[in-house]
PDB file of C-alpha atoms in Angstrom:
ATOM      1  CA  ASP A  53      10.978  99.528 240.043  1.00 46.00           C
ATOM      2  CA  SER A  54       9.850  99.684 236.660  1.00 51.00           C
ATOM      3  CA  GLY A  55       6.576  98.189 237.819  1.00 54.00           C
ATOM      4  CA  GLY A  56       6.759  95.435 234.206  1.00 62.00           C
ATOM      5  CA  TRP A  57       5.178  92.196 234.469  1.00 63.00           C
ATOM      6  CA  ALA A  58       8.397  90.217 235.404  1.00 64.00           C
ATOM      7  CA  ASP A  59       8.153  92.686 238.825  1.00 70.00           C
ATOM      8  CA  SER A  60       4.463  91.158 240.015  1.00 73.00           C
ATOM      9  CA  ALA A  61       5.098  87.689 238.351  1.00 80.00           C
ATOM     10  CA  SER A  62       5.854  84.546 240.072  1.00 87.00           C
ATOM     11  CA  ASP A  63       8.963  82.501 239.395  1.00 89.00           C
ATOM     12  CA  GLU A  64       6.955  79.729 238.115  1.00 92.00           C
ATOM     13  CA  GLU A  65       4.977  82.536 235.376  1.00 90.00           C
ATOM     14  CA  ILE A  66       8.695  83.708 234.464  1.00 89.00           C
ATOM     15  CA  GLU A  67      10.136  80.383 234.026  1.00 93.00           C
ATOM     16  CA  GLU A  68       6.399  79.027 232.024  1.00 94.00           C
ATOM     17  CA  ASN A  69       7.187  82.434 229.755  1.00 92.00           C
ATOM     18  CA  THR A  70      10.691  81.492 229.071  1.00 92.00           C
ATOM     19  CA  HIS A  71       9.744  78.419 228.069  1.00 94.00           C
ATOM     20  CA  LEU A  72       7.093  79.571 225.293  1.00 94.00           C
ATOM     21  CA  MET A  73       9.191  82.060 224.068  1.00 90.00           C
ATOM     22  CA  ALA A  74      12.319  79.470 223.797  1.00 91.00           C
ATOM     23  CA  SER A  75      10.014  77.262 221.763  1.00 90.00           C
ATOM     24  CA  LEU A  76       9.898  79.808 218.824  1.00 84.00           C
ATOM     25  CA  LEU A  77      13.198  79.938 218.383  1.00 83.00           C
ATOM     26  CA  ASN A  78      13.478  76.152 218.316  1.00 85.00           C
ATOM     27  CA  ILE A  79      15.191  75.978 222.116  1.00 88.00           C
ATOM     28  CA  ASP A  80      13.822  72.883 223.033  1.00 86.00           C
ATOM     29  CA  PHE A  81      13.478  72.547 227.149  1.00 90.00           C
ATOM     30  CA  PRO A  82      12.859  68.330 227.162  1.00 91.00           C
ATOM     31  CA  GLY A  83      11.135  67.768 230.398  1.00 92.00           C
ATOM     32  CA  SER A  84       9.437  71.087 230.812  1.00 95.00           C
ATOM     33  CA  PRO A  85       5.888  70.359 232.499  1.00 95.00           C
ATOM     34  CA  TYR A  86       4.698  73.864 230.520  1.00 94.00           C
ATOM     35  CA  LEU A  87       5.200  72.482 226.612  1.00 95.00           C
ATOM     36  CA  ALA A  88       4.655  68.939 227.401  1.00 93.00           C
ATOM     37  CA  PRO A  89       0.873  68.911 227.429  1.00 92.00           C
ATOM     38  CA  LEU A  90       1.196  71.571 224.410  1.00 93.00           C
ATOM     39  CA  ARG A  91       3.576  69.374 221.759  1.00 88.00           C
ATOM     40  CA  GLU A  92       1.079  67.652 220.519  1.00 91.00           C
ATOM     41  CA  ASP A  93      -0.970  70.920 219.708  1.00 93.00           C
ATOM     42  CA  PRO A  94       1.801  73.448 217.868  1.00 89.00           C
ATOM     43  CA  VAL A  95      -1.350  75.874 217.110  1.00 92.00           C
ATOM     44  CA  GLN A  96      -1.408  76.782 220.445  1.00 94.00           C
ATOM     45  CA  LEU A  97       1.781  76.202 221.607  1.00 93.00           C
ATOM     46  CA  LYS A  98       1.940  79.323 219.178  1.00 90.00           C
ATOM     47  CA  GLN A  99      -0.373  80.913 219.930  1.00 93.00           C
ATOM     48  CA  ARG A 100       0.269  80.332 223.524  1.00 94.00           C
ATOM     49  CA  ALA A 101       4.575  81.600 222.922  1.00 92.00           C
ATOM     50  CA  HIS A 102       3.204  84.466 221.018  1.00 91.00           C
ATOM     51  CA  GLY A 103       1.180  85.805 224.278  1.00 92.00           C
ATOM     52  CA  ALA A 104       4.038  85.400 226.427  1.00 91.00           C
ATOM     53  CA  PHE A 105       5.991  87.623 223.728  1.00 86.00           C
ATOM     54  CA  LEU A 106       3.466  89.869 224.237  1.00 87.00           C
ATOM     55  CA  ARG A 107       3.423  90.316 228.165  1.00 84.00           C
ATOM     56  CA  PHE A 108       7.512  90.394 228.131  1.00 82.00           C
ATOM     57  CA  PHE A 109       7.295  93.669 225.508  1.00 80.00           C
ATOM     58  CA  ARG A 110       4.241  95.515 227.041  1.00 80.00           C
ATOM     59  CA  SER A 111       5.627  95.029 230.376  1.00 78.00           C
ATOM     60  CA  SER A 112       8.853  96.689 229.337  1.00 71.00           C
ATOM     61  CA  SER A 113       7.435  99.301 227.069  1.00 69.00           C
ATOM     62  CA  SER A 114       8.280 101.939 229.470  1.00 73.00           C
ATOM     63  CA  GLU A 115      11.716 101.086 228.854  1.00 73.00           C
ATOM     64  CA  PRO A 116      13.628 100.908 226.077  1.00 77.00           C
ATOM     65  CA  THR A 117      13.620  97.427 224.486  1.00 74.00           C
ATOM     66  CA  LEU A 118      15.975  96.323 221.744  1.00 77.00           C
ATOM     67  CA  LEU A 119      15.455  92.899 220.026  1.00 74.00           C
ATOM     68  CA  TYR A 120      18.435  91.968 217.767  1.00 75.00           C
ATOM     69  CA  LEU A 121      17.443  89.292 215.519  1.00 69.00           C
ATOM     70  CA  GLU A 122      20.467  88.794 213.681  1.00 74.00           C
ATOM     71  CA  ASP A 123      21.042  86.654 210.337  1.00 75.00           C
ATOM     72  CA  LEU A 124      17.102  86.919 209.970  1.00 70.00           C
ATOM     73  CA  HIS A 125      17.367  86.476 206.187  1.00 72.00           C
ATOM     74  CA  TRP A 126      18.548  82.947 206.303  1.00 76.00           C
ATOM     75  CA  ALA A 127      14.806  82.244 208.442  1.00 74.00           C
ATOM     76  CA  ASP A 128      12.641  80.190 206.585  1.00 75.00           C
ATOM     77  CA  ALA A 129       8.659  80.526 205.787  1.00 81.00           C
ATOM     78  CA  PRO A 130       7.528  79.172 208.521  1.00 75.00           C
ATOM     79  CA  SER A 131       9.365  80.466 210.733  1.00 69.00           C
ATOM     80  CA  LEU A 132       8.691  84.156 209.428  1.00 72.00           C
ATOM     81  CA  ALA A 133       5.197  83.417 209.527  1.00 75.00           C
ATOM     82  CA  ALA A 134       5.841  83.017 213.104  1.00 63.00           C
ATOM     83  CA  GLY A 135       6.543  86.825 213.669  1.00 59.00           C
TER      84      GLY A 135
END
């Protein structure tokens, strides 16, 4: 037991965070109840998605974590600004 956020989070919280993080990667969950209310407010969606990434990385801070960004040099300006 690493004591990370995912260990104490509910399945619903994990699913919500997955949908939020995926939205930053342009991976869509068309029927997502978590993303639907945020689709008209891209600023709030971005803030919530960044919060999801922060929770993920903070929860894994006691374990080595690898973030692999393949082909980052092809990223457009808005994608780079999101980071």
